[in-house]
Coordinates of C-alpha atoms in Angstrom, one line a residue:
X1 CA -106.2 -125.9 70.4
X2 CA -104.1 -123.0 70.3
X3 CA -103.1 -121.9 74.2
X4 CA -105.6 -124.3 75.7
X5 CA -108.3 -122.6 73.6
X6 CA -111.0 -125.4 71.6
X7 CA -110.9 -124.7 67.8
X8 CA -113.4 -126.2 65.1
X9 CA -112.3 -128.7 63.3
X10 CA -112.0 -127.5 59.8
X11 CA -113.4 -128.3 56.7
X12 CA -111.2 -128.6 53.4
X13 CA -109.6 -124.6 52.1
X14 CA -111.7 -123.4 55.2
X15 CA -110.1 -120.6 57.2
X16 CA -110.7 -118.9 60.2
X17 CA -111.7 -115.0 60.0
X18 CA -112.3 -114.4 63.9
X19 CA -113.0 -115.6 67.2
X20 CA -115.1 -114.1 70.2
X21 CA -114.7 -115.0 73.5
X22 CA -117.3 -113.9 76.2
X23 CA -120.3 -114.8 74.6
X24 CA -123.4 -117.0 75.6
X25 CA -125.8 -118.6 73.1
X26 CA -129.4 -119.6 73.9
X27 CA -131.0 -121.5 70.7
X28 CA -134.8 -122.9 70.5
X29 CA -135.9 -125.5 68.2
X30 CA -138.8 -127.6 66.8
X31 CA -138.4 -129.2 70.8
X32 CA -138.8 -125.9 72.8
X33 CA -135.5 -123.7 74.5
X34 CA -132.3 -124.4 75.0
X35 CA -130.3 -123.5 78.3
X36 CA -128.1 -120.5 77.6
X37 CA -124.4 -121.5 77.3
X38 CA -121.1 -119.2 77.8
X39 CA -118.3 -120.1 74.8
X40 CA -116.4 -118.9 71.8
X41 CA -118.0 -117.8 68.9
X42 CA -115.8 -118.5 65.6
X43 CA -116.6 -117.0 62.2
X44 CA -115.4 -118.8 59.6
X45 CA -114.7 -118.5 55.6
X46 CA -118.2 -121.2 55.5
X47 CA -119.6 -121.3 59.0
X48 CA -120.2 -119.8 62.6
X49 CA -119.0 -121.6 64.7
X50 CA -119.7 -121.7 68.4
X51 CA -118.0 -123.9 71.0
X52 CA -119.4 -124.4 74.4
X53 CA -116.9 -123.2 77.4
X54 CA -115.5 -126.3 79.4
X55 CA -117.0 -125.3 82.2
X56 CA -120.2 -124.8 81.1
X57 CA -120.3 -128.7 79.6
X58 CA -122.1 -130.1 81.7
X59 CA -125.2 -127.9 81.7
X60 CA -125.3 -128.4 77.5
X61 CA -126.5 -130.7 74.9
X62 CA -123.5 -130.8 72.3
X63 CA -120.0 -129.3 72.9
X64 CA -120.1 -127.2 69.8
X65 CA -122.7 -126.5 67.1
X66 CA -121.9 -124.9 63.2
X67 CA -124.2 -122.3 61.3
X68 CA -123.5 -122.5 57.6
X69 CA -123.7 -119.1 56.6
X70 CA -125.4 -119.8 53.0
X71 CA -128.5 -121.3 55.5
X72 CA -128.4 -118.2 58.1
X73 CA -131.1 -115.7 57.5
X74 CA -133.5 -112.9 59.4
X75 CA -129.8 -111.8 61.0
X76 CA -130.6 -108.9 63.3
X77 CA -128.7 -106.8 65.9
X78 CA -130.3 -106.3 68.7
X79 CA -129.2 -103.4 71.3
X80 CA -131.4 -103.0 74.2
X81 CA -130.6 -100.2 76.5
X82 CA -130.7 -102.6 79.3
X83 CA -128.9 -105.9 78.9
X84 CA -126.2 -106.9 75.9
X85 CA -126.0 -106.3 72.8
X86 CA -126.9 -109.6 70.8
X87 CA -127.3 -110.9 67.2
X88 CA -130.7 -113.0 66.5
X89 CA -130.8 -115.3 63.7
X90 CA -132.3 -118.1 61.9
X91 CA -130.5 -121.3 61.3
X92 CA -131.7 -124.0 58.5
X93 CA -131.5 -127.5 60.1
X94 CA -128.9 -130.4 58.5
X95 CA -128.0 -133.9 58.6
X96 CA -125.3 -134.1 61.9
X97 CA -126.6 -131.2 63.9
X98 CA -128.2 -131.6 67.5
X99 CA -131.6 -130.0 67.1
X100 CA -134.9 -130.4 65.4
X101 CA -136.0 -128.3 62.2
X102 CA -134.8 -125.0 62.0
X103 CA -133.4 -123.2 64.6
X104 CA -133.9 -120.0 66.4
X105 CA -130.5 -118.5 67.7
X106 CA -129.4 -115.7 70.3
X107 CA -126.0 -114.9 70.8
X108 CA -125.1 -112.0 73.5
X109 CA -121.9 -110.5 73.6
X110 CA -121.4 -110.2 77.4
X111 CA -118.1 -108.1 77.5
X112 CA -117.2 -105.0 75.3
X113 CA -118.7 -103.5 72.0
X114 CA -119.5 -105.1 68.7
X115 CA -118.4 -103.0 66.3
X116 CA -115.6 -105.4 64.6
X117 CA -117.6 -108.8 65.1
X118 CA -121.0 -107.6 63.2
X119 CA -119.5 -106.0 60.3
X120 CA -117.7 -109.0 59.6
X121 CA -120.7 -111.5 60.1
X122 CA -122.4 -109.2 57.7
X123 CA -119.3 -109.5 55.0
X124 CA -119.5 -113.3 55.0
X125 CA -123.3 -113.4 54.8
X126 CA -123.4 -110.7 51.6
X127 CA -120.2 -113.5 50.4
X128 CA -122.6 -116.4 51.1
X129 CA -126.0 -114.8 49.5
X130 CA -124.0 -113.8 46.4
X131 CA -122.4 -117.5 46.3
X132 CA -126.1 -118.6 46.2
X133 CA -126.9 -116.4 43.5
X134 CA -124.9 -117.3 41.3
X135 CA -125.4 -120.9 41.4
X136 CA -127.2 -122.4 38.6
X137 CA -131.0 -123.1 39.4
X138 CA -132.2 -126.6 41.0
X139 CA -128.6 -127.1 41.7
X140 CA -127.7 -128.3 45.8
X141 CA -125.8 -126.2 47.8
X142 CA -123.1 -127.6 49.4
X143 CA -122.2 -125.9 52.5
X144 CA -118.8 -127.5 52.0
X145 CA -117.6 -125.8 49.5
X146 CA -115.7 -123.0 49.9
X147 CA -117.6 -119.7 48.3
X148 CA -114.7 -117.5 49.6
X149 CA -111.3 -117.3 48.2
X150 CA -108.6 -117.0 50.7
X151 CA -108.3 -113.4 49.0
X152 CA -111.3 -112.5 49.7
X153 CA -111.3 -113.5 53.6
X154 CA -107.8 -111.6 53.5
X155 CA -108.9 -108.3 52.2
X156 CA -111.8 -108.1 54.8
X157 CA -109.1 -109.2 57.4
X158 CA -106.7 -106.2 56.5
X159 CA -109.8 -103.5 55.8
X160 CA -112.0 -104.9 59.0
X161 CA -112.8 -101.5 61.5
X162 CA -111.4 -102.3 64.6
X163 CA -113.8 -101.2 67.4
X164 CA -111.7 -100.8 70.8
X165 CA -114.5 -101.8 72.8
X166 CA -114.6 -105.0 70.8
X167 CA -112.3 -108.2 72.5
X168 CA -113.1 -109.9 68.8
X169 CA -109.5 -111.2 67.6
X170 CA -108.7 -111.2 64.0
X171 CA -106.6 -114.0 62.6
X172 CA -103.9 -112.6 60.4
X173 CA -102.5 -116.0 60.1
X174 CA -104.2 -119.7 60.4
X175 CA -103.8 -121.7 63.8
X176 CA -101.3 -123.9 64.0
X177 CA -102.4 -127.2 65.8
X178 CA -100.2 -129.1 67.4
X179 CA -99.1 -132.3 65.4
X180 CA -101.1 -134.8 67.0
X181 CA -104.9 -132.9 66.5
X182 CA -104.1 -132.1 63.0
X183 CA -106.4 -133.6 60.4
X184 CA -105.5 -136.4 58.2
X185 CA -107.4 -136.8 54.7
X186 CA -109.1 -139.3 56.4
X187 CA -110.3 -137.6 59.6
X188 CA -111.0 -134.6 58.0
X189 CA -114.6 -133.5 58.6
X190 CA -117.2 -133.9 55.5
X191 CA -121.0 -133.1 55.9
X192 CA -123.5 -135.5 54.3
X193 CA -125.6 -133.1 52.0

């Protein structure tokens, strides 16, 4: 990753909007709750992303997990007056993933303000819901495909309200991975639909 920093492995025209570090997710499934987990949290032009800390390994179940926004839904933020602020959603299940049915999901912003992170999360999910409608009926959604140009995920990049209390970083440009971890046509990651 870029400056020791685990990235998701992309999908095909996928980009990535913005990263937040300082965050812990707790999920429960079909099987019961999850042990809370500190990591990144990645939005992407298709998914969320989040990526489980190194040194919180070895007290999780998978080292990253991915959200597809167009199966994200009941997204709500939650600002208690005593504790963090945190976004609650529900996540539809898919082939690959390491949980049963669908999925409950917490993520608490542990350090600074929300202000950038939630406005953009809402962007892509409007992006994603209008995708959906649009789509001719009985037809399968492939969470693959990109629904975003990389126009679109620009213009929200340049016009995004930058909260100061917020440690989410933009990404003006794409990472560049070093040479070796760069994705080949035939390593780079499909879904089974």
């Amino acid at each position: 990753g870029v400056g020791g920093l685990r990235l998701p492995q992309g999908y095909p025209a996928e980009m990535i909007v913005l990263e937040r570090r300082g965050v812990e997710c707790e999920m429960q499934d079909a099987s019961g709750k999850w042990k809370s987990v500190k990591g990144v949290v990645f939005l992407t032009s298709l998914r969320v992303v989040f990526v489980v800390d190194v040194k919180d390994l070895s007290k999780s179940r998978y080292e990253s997990v991915e959200f597809p926004l167009q199966g994200i839904w009941d997204e709500e933020l939650k600002q208690p007056i005593f504790g963090c602020n945190h976004i609650v959603f529900t996540s539809q299940y898919y082939d690959g993933q390491p949980f049963e049915g669908t999925l409950l999901v917490k993520i608490y912003f542990m350090r600074g303000g929300v202000g950038t992170f939630v406005p953009a999360l809402n962007w892509a999910l409007t992006q994603a819901r209008r995708a959906l409608q649009n789509l001719p009926q009985m037809q399968p959604v492939n969470p693959d495909v990109p629904f975003m140009s990389a126009n679109d995920v620009t213009t929200m990049q340049s016009s995004a309200y930058v909260d100061p209390s917020d440690v989410t970083v933009i990404y003006t440009t794409q990472p560049i991975m070093a040479r070796s971890a760069q994705p080949s046509a035939r390593t780079l990651r499909r879904r089974n639909v």
